[in-house]
Coordinates of C-alpha atoms and ligand atoms in Angstrom, one line a residue:
M138 CA -0.2 -0.5 0.0
T139 CA 1.3 3.3 -1.0
A140 CA 1.1 6.7 0.8
H141 CA -0.9 8.3 -1.9
Q142 CA -3.5 5.5 -2.5
V143 CA -7.1 7.0 -1.5
V144 CA -8.7 4.3 0.9
T145 CA -12.6 5.3 1.7
R146 CA -13.5 1.7 3.2
I147 CA -11.8 -0.7 5.4
D148 CA -10.8 -4.1 3.5
G149 CA -9.0 -7.2 4.6
A150 CA -5.9 -5.5 2.4
L151 CA -5.7 -2.8 4.9
A152 CA -6.2 -4.8 7.9
D153 CA -3.6 -6.9 6.9
H154 CA -1.7 -4.1 6.4
Y155 CA -2.3 -2.3 10.0
L156 CA -1.8 -5.5 12.1
S157 CA 2.0 -6.3 9.9
L158 CA 2.7 -2.7 11.5
V159 CA 1.1 -3.0 14.9
A160 CA 3.4 -6.3 14.5
D161 CA 6.5 -4.8 14.1
G162 CA 5.7 -2.9 16.7
D163 CA 5.6 0.4 14.2
E164 CA 3.4 2.9 17.1
Q165 CA 4.6 5.6 14.6
A166 CA 3.5 4.3 11.0
A167 CA 0.3 3.0 12.4
A168 CA -1.0 6.2 14.1
E169 CA 0.7 7.2 10.1
L170 CA -2.3 5.0 8.3
V171 CA -5.0 5.9 10.5
L172 CA -4.7 9.3 10.2
G173 CA -4.5 9.4 6.3
L174 CA -7.5 7.1 6.5
L175 CA -9.1 10.4 8.3
D176 CA -8.3 12.5 5.2
D177 CA -9.5 9.9 2.7
G178 CA -12.5 10.7 4.7
V179 CA -13.0 7.1 6.6
P180 CA -15.1 8.0 9.5
A181 CA -13.2 7.7 13.1
Q182 CA -15.9 5.2 14.1
R183 CA -14.9 2.8 11.6
I184 CA -11.8 3.5 12.1
I185 CA -11.9 2.9 15.6
V186 CA -14.5 -0.6 15.5
D187 CA -13.4 -1.8 11.9
L188 CA -9.8 -1.6 12.0
I189 CA -8.4 -0.3 15.7
G190 CA -11.1 -3.2 17.7
A191 CA -10.8 -5.8 15.3
T192 CA -6.9 -6.3 15.1
Q193 CA -6.9 -6.2 19.4
A194 CA -9.2 -9.0 18.4
R195 CA -6.8 -10.8 16.4
V196 CA -3.8 -9.8 18.6
G197 CA -5.6 -12.2 21.1
E198 CA -6.1 -14.7 18.9
L199 CA -2.5 -14.8 17.6
W200 CA -1.4 -14.5 21.6
A201 CA -3.5 -17.4 22.9
A202 CA -2.5 -19.5 19.5
N203 CA 1.2 -18.9 21.4
E204 CA 2.2 -17.3 17.4
W205 CA 2.8 -14.2 19.4
S206 CA 4.8 -14.0 22.6
V207 CA 3.3 -11.3 25.6
A208 CA 6.2 -9.1 24.5
R209 CA 4.9 -9.2 20.7
E210 CA 1.3 -8.3 22.4
H211 CA 2.2 -5.9 24.4
A212 CA 3.8 -4.0 21.8
A213 CA 1.1 -4.0 19.3
T214 CA -1.3 -2.9 22.1
A215 CA 0.8 0.1 22.6
A216 CA 0.9 1.1 18.8
G217 CA -3.1 0.3 18.9
E218 CA -3.0 2.6 21.9
R219 CA -1.4 5.3 20.2
A220 CA -3.5 5.2 16.9
L221 CA -6.2 6.0 19.0
A222 CA -4.6 8.7 20.5
A223 CA -4.1 10.0 17.3
L224 CA -7.3 9.8 15.9
A225 CA -8.6 11.3 19.1
G226 CA -6.0 14.6 18.4
R227 CA -7.6 15.4 15.1
T228 CA -11.4 14.8 15.7
P229 CA -11.7 17.8 18.6
P230 CA -14.8 17.6 20.8
V231 CA -17.9 19.3 20.4
G232 CA -17.2 21.4 23.3
R233 CA -14.8 23.4 20.8
S234 CA -17.0 23.6 17.7
G235 CA -19.5 26.1 19.8
R236 CA -22.3 23.1 20.3
P237 CA -23.0 22.1 23.4
F238 CA -22.3 18.9 24.8
R239 CA -25.2 16.0 25.3
G240 CA -23.7 15.6 29.1
R241 CA -21.7 14.3 31.3
I242 CA -19.6 10.7 31.3
A243 CA -17.4 9.1 33.4
L244 CA -15.7 6.6 31.5
A245 CA -13.7 3.9 33.9
C246 CA -12.7 0.5 34.2
V247 CA -13.1 -1.5 37.3
D248 CA -10.5 -2.1 40.3
G249 CA -7.7 -4.1 39.5
E250 CA -9.2 -3.9 35.2
W251 CA -5.9 -3.3 33.1
H252 CA -8.0 -3.4 30.3
G253 CA -8.1 -0.1 28.9
L254 CA -8.2 0.1 25.3
P255 CA -11.8 -1.3 24.8
A256 CA -12.8 1.3 27.6
R257 CA -11.1 4.4 25.8
M258 CA -12.1 2.4 22.7
L259 CA -15.7 3.8 23.8
A260 CA -14.4 6.5 25.3
E261 CA -13.3 8.3 21.9
L262 CA -16.9 6.6 20.1
L263 CA -19.3 8.6 23.5
R264 CA -17.1 12.5 22.2
L265 CA -17.0 11.8 18.8
D266 CA -21.2 11.3 19.2
G267 CA -20.8 14.7 21.6
W268 CA -20.8 13.7 25.0
R269 CA -18.2 15.3 27.2
V270 CA -16.4 12.2 28.0
D271 CA -13.8 12.0 32.0
Y272 CA -11.8 8.9 31.3
L273 CA -10.6 7.8 34.7
G274 CA -8.6 5.1 32.8
A275 CA -7.7 1.2 33.7
S276 CA -7.9 0.0 37.1
V277 CA -9.9 2.6 39.1
P278 CA -10.4 2.5 43.0
G279 CA -14.1 2.1 43.6
R280 CA -13.6 5.2 46.5
H281 CA -12.0 7.0 43.6
L282 CA -14.0 6.5 41.2
I283 CA -16.7 8.1 43.8
T284 CA -14.9 11.1 44.9
H285 CA -14.9 11.8 41.3
L286 CA -18.7 12.1 40.9
H287 CA -19.4 14.1 43.9
Q288 CA -17.1 16.4 42.1
T289 CA -17.7 15.8 38.7
G290 CA -22.3 15.7 38.8
P291 CA -21.7 13.2 35.7
D292 CA -25.4 12.6 33.8
A293 CA -24.0 8.1 33.5
V294 CA -21.0 6.3 34.9
A295 CA -20.0 3.9 32.2
L296 CA -18.4 0.9 33.6
S297 CA -15.9 -1.7 31.5
C298 CA -15.3 -5.3 33.3
M299 CA -13.9 -7.6 30.9
L300 CA -12.5 -10.4 33.4
P301 CA -15.2 -11.9 35.5
T302 CA -12.7 -12.9 38.2
R303 CA -13.5 -8.3 38.6
L304 CA -17.6 -8.6 39.0
P305 CA -17.4 -8.5 42.6
R306 CA -14.9 -5.4 42.4
A307 CA -17.8 -4.0 39.5
H308 CA -20.6 -4.8 42.2
A309 CA -19.6 -3.1 44.7
A310 CA -18.5 -0.4 42.1
I311 CA -22.3 -0.1 40.5
T312 CA -23.7 -0.3 44.4
A313 CA -21.9 3.1 45.3
C314 CA -22.4 4.3 42.1
R315 CA -26.6 3.9 42.4
A316 CA -25.4 4.9 46.2
A317 CA -24.4 8.8 44.7
G318 CA -27.7 8.7 42.3
V319 CA -26.0 8.1 39.5
P320 CA -27.5 5.9 36.9
V321 CA -24.5 3.1 35.5
I322 CA -24.0 1.3 31.9
A323 CA -22.1 -1.4 32.2
G324 CA -20.0 -2.9 29.5
G325 CA -17.3 -5.9 28.1
R326 CA -17.1 -9.2 28.5
G327 CA -16.6 -9.7 32.0
F328 CA -20.0 -9.0 32.3
G329 CA -20.8 -12.3 30.3
P330 CA -22.7 -13.5 27.5
D331 CA -25.7 -10.7 26.5
G332 CA -24.5 -9.1 29.7
R333 CA -26.0 -11.4 31.9
W334 CA -24.7 -10.5 35.2
A335 CA -24.8 -6.8 34.1
Q336 CA -28.1 -6.6 35.6
R337 CA -28.0 -8.8 38.5
L338 CA -25.7 -6.4 39.6
G339 CA -27.7 -3.6 39.8
A340 CA -26.1 -1.5 36.7
H341 CA -29.3 -0.1 35.0
A342 CA -28.4 -0.6 31.4
W343 CA -25.6 -3.0 29.1
A344 CA -24.2 -2.3 25.7
A345 CA -22.4 -5.1 23.9
T346 CA -20.5 -3.0 22.1
G347 CA -19.0 0.7 21.9
E348 CA -21.7 1.3 18.8
E349 CA -24.6 0.0 20.8
A350 CA -23.9 2.1 24.1
V351 CA -23.7 5.0 21.9
T352 CA -27.2 4.0 20.3
R353 CA -27.9 3.3 23.6
L354 CA -27.7 6.6 25.7
S355 CA -28.8 8.7 22.7
V356 CA -32.0 7.2 22.9
D357 CA -33.1 6.2 26.4
W358 CA -31.0 8.2 28.8
P359 CA -31.0 8.6 31.6
P360 CA -32.8 4.9 32.5
P361 CA -36.0 5.5 35.0
Y362 CA -34.7 5.3 38.2
V363 CA -34.2 2.6 40.5
S364 CA -33.6 2.2 44.0
D365 CA -33.1 -1.3 44.7
L366 CA -31.2 -3.6 43.7
S367 CA -32.7 -6.8 42.4
P368 CA -33.8 -9.5 44.7
D369 CA -31.6 -11.8 42.8
G370 CA -28.2 -10.9 43.5
P371 CA -25.6 -12.9 44.2
N372 CA -24.1 -14.3 47.2
L373 CA -21.8 -11.5 48.2
G374 CA -20.1 -12.1 51.6
D375 CA -20.7 -16.3 50.4
E376 CA -18.7 -18.2 53.2
E377 CA -17.2 -20.2 50.8
Y378 CA -16.2 -17.1 48.4
T379 CA -15.0 -15.3 51.5
H380 CA -12.7 -18.1 52.5
L381 CA -11.1 -18.8 48.9
V382 CA -10.8 -14.7 48.8
R383 CA -8.2 -14.4 52.3
S384 CA -6.6 -17.5 52.0
R385 CA -5.4 -17.3 48.1
P386 CA -2.1 -16.6 49.1
E387 CA -2.2 -19.6 51.3
L388 CA -3.6 -22.0 48.6
I389 CA -0.8 -20.9 45.5
T390 CA 1.9 -21.4 47.8
T391 CA 1.1 -25.0 49.4
A392 CA -0.2 -25.7 46.0
M393 CA 3.4 -25.3 44.5
Q394 CA 5.5 -26.8 47.7
R395 CA 3.2 -30.1 46.3
L396 CA 3.3 -29.7 42.8
A397 CA 6.0 -32.2 42.4
A398 CA 4.8 -34.7 43.9
A399 CA 1.3 -34.4 41.9
Y400 CA 3.1 -34.1 38.8
P401 CA 6.7 -35.1 38.2
E402 CA 7.3 -33.2 35.2
A403 CA 7.6 -29.8 37.2
D404 CA 10.3 -30.8 39.0
H405 CA 12.3 -29.2 36.1
Y406 CA 10.4 -26.4 35.9
D407 CA 12.8 -23.5 35.8
Q408 CA 12.3 -20.5 37.6
S409 CA 10.0 -18.6 34.8
Q410 CA 7.7 -22.1 34.2
A411 CA 7.7 -22.1 38.2
D412 CA 6.3 -18.2 38.3
S413 CA 4.0 -18.8 35.2
T414 CA 2.5 -22.0 37.4
A415 CA 2.2 -20.0 40.1
E416 CA -0.2 -16.9 38.2
D417 CA -2.4 -19.9 36.9
L418 CA -3.0 -21.4 39.6
G419 CA -3.6 -17.5 40.8
H420 CA -6.2 -17.1 38.1
I421 CA -7.2 -20.6 38.9
V422 CA -8.2 -19.4 42.7
D423 CA -9.9 -16.0 41.3
F424 CA -11.9 -17.3 38.7
L425 CA -13.2 -19.3 41.2
A426 CA -14.1 -17.1 43.5
A427 CA -16.0 -15.4 40.6
A428 CA -18.0 -18.9 39.9
L429 CA -19.0 -18.9 43.5
Y430 CA -19.3 -15.1 44.0
M431 CA -22.1 -15.4 41.3
G432 CA -23.2 -18.6 41.8
E433 CA -22.6 -19.3 38.3
P434 CA -20.4 -22.3 37.4
A435 CA -19.5 -21.5 34.0
I436 CA -17.6 -18.6 34.6
F437 CA -15.2 -21.4 35.9
L438 CA -15.8 -24.0 33.6
D439 CA -14.7 -21.5 30.7
F440 CA -11.7 -19.4 32.0
T441 CA -10.7 -23.7 32.6
R442 CA -11.8 -25.3 29.3
W443 CA -10.0 -22.2 27.3
T444 CA -7.1 -22.7 29.8
A445 CA -6.3 -25.8 28.7
E446 CA -6.9 -25.2 24.6
V447 CA -3.8 -22.5 25.9
L448 CA -1.7 -24.6 27.1
Q449 CA -2.3 -27.3 24.8
A450 CA -0.7 -24.9 22.3
R451 CA 2.2 -24.4 24.6
N452 CA 2.2 -27.6 24.9
V453 CA 1.4 -28.2 28.2
P454 CA -0.6 -31.4 29.1
P455 CA -3.9 -30.6 30.1
N456 CA -3.1 -33.5 33.2
A457 CA -0.7 -30.4 34.3
L458 CA -3.9 -28.4 34.5
R459 CA -5.5 -30.8 36.2
A460 CA -3.2 -31.9 39.3
G461 CA -3.0 -27.8 39.4
L462 CA -7.4 -28.0 39.5
H463 CA -6.2 -31.6 42.4
L464 CA -4.3 -29.5 43.9
I465 CA -6.3 -26.7 45.2
Q466 CA -9.0 -28.8 45.2
D467 CA -7.0 -30.6 48.2
Q468 CA -7.1 -27.6 50.6
L469 CA -11.3 -27.5 50.2
S470 CA -12.3 -30.6 51.5
D471 CA -15.0 -28.6 53.3
F472 CA -16.0 -26.4 50.5
P473 CA -17.9 -28.1 49.2
S474 CA -19.3 -25.9 46.4
A475 CA -16.1 -25.2 45.3
A476 CA -15.0 -28.5 45.4
D477 CA -17.6 -29.5 43.0
L478 CA -16.7 -27.1 40.7
L479 CA -12.4 -28.3 40.8
N480 CA -14.2 -31.5 40.6
R481 CA -16.3 -30.8 37.3
A482 CA -13.6 -28.6 36.0
S483 CA -11.2 -31.5 36.2
T484 CA -13.4 -34.2 34.2
Q485 CA -14.3 -31.7 30.9
I486 CA -10.6 -31.5 30.5
P487 CA -9.5 -33.8 27.5
K488 CA -7.3 -36.6 29.1
T489 CA -4.5 -36.0 26.7
Ligands
B12_741 C1 -4.4 -6.0 24.5 C2 -5.1 -7.4 25.4 C3 -4.8 -7.3 27.1 C4 -3.7 -6.3 27.4 C5 -4.5 -4.7 28.3 C6 -4.1 -4.0 27.5 C7 -4.9 -2.8 27.1 N1 -4.1 -1.6 27.6 O1 -6.1 -3.0 27.6 C8 -3.1 -7.2 28.8 C9 -1.6 -8.0 28.5 C10 -2.4 -6.6 29.6 C11 -3.5 -8.3 29.1 C12 -4.2 -9.3 30.4 C13 -4.8 -10.0 30.3 N2 -5.8 -10.7 29.5 CO1 -6.2 -9.7 27.9 N3 -6.9 -10.1 26.2 C14 -6.3 -8.6 25.3 C15 -6.6 -9.1 24.2 C16 -5.9 -9.3 23.5 C17 -7.4 -7.4 23.5 C18 -8.6 -6.6 24.7 C19 -8.7 -5.8 23.9 O2 -8.6 -4.4 23.5 N4 -9.8 -5.9 23.0 C20 -10.8 -5.3 22.3 C21 -12.1 -4.3 22.1 C22 -12.2 -4.0 21.3 O3 -12.7 -5.9 22.0 P1 -13.9 -6.1 22.9 O4 -14.7 -6.4 24.0 O5 -14.4 -6.2 21.3 O6 -14.6 -4.3 23.4 C23 -16.1 -3.7 23.1 C24 -17.0 -4.2 23.9 O7 -16.1 -5.3 25.6 C25 -17.3 -2.7 24.6 N5 -16.7 -2.4 25.9 C26 -16.0 -2.5 26.8 N6 -16.0 -1.9 27.5 C27 -17.4 -1.6 27.7 C28 -18.1 -0.7 29.0 C29 -19.1 -0.1 28.5 C30 -19.9 0.7 29.9 C31 -19.8 -0.3 27.7 C32 -21.6 -0.2 26.8 C33 -18.8 -1.0 26.4 C34 -17.8 -1.6 26.8 O8 -17.1 -1.6 23.8 C35 -15.6 -2.3 23.2 C36 -15.3 -1.6 21.8 O9 -16.6 -1.9 20.9 C37 -8.2 -9.6 24.7 C38 -8.6 -10.7 22.9 C39 -9.5 -9.9 22.3 N7 -10.3 -10.4 21.7 O10 -10.8 -8.7 23.0 C40 -7.9 -10.5 25.8 C41 -8.8 -10.9 26.8 C42 -9.3 -9.8 27.3 N8 -7.2 -10.9 28.3 C43 -7.8 -12.1 28.7 C44 -7.5 -12.8 30.2 C45 -7.7 -13.6 30.9 C46 -6.0 -11.9 30.2 C47 -5.7 -11.9 31.3 C48 -5.9 -13.0 33.2 C49 -4.3 -12.8 31.2 C50 -3.2 -13.5 31.5 N9 -2.9 -14.8 32.1 O11 -2.9 -13.1 32.9 C51 -4.8 -10.7 31.9 C52 -5.6 -9.7 32.3 C53 -5.0 -8.7 33.0 C54 -5.9 -8.1 33.9 N10 -6.2 -8.2 35.0 O12 -6.7 -7.1 33.4 C55 -8.6 -12.8 28.2 C56 -10.8 -12.6 29.2 C57 -11.2 -14.2 29.1 C58 -12.4 -14.1 29.9 N11 -13.6 -12.5 29.4 O13 -12.9 -14.7 30.7 C59 -9.4 -12.0 26.8 C60 -10.4 -12.3 25.9 C61 -8.7 -12.8 25.8 C62 -8.9 -13.9 25.7 N12 -9.3 -15.1 26.2 O14 -9.5 -14.7 24.7 N13 -5.3 -8.6 28.0

């Protein structure tokens, strides 16, 4: 593709070219390509969704299939962030054109949620639609979010959660926003298929994509204010959930100490393999805790199924994951729901 070619739509060849730039970590070229598209008249919304967003999804697939290292994924994500920032710099906010804003929105990722780019994309889409957006960034602790609400009095909070493990924190944030009288629109795949967990946590609305959120907020916002949390709310404070959260460090340390006995290949692990294993055990505990909190086995079973595939792509046999599950399960014999879930996860992993 040459610099002077006029491009009016995003097709496969262009997407491949952009992917090759971010694959190379070439932030500058990625940003230039995006600005060139804007100059050629491609709407900013299409660039955000069909190019930057769609490429991120491909980046995820390449990492999961072990074709890309974590470092390469990080560099590509950084290039995507730079391209988005370049685009934002070229499209001034409505307020500067003299037209009034539609309203003001505080947009934040849930505490512990580091997937900032999807939320940043949403921020730009909302801004392009005429909202004043306060983008608070990744991992925003609930108390800081609430302080911000009191200082700025927005019309809505948009809360992003890409990982189900952050749902307990999302619940706390949504509850606090409701108490402050600000309606919440939730989004991100962490809220489950069709956003089914968003409503149970008390969110006023949910949208699958940034564009859907733009439509939702432009046609029927604010929603009728509902002061009570839905009656089938999650098991906040459930004894098993609380135990898992409190004993997380001990569960992982004990599992690591017993690992070589349960899975002899681990005896030869180098430091980085041992670190990855400890990290994976942490994810097992976190997803298990989230599944118990929400009373949703699928949160844990989907995670273990996906982890088995990711490990397989890295030549780690299913038995390694099964051993990890058993090592946690052995420490939870007094916790029937947790033990049952670990058992179910273990039986669904392929034998070889
Ligand atoms: C880049 C990336 C990262 C980067 C994030 C950097 C950054 N600055 O964002 C880093 C390296 C930090 C990362 C870390 C992890 N990641 Co990651 N990551 C990704 C990846 C490849 C891309 C994310 C992205 O930008 N997607 C592009 C956008 C467009 O996706 P989107 O979901 O369609 O976004 C739209 C909607 O979600 C919606 N939306 C988003 N927020 C909101 C909010 C509101 C209010 C509304 C209405 C809508 C809305 O609008 C967006 C725009 O249309 C995805 C794979 C993927 N396919 O998405 C995995 C992915 C999200 N990661 C995953 C995981 C598991 C992890 C880790 C746990 C990995 C690990 N083993 O350590 C950690 C956890 C970190 C943490 N605590 O947050 C999983 C999550 C699985 C799950 N939900 O159970 C995914 C899906 C990979 C997978 N399984 O295929 N990750």
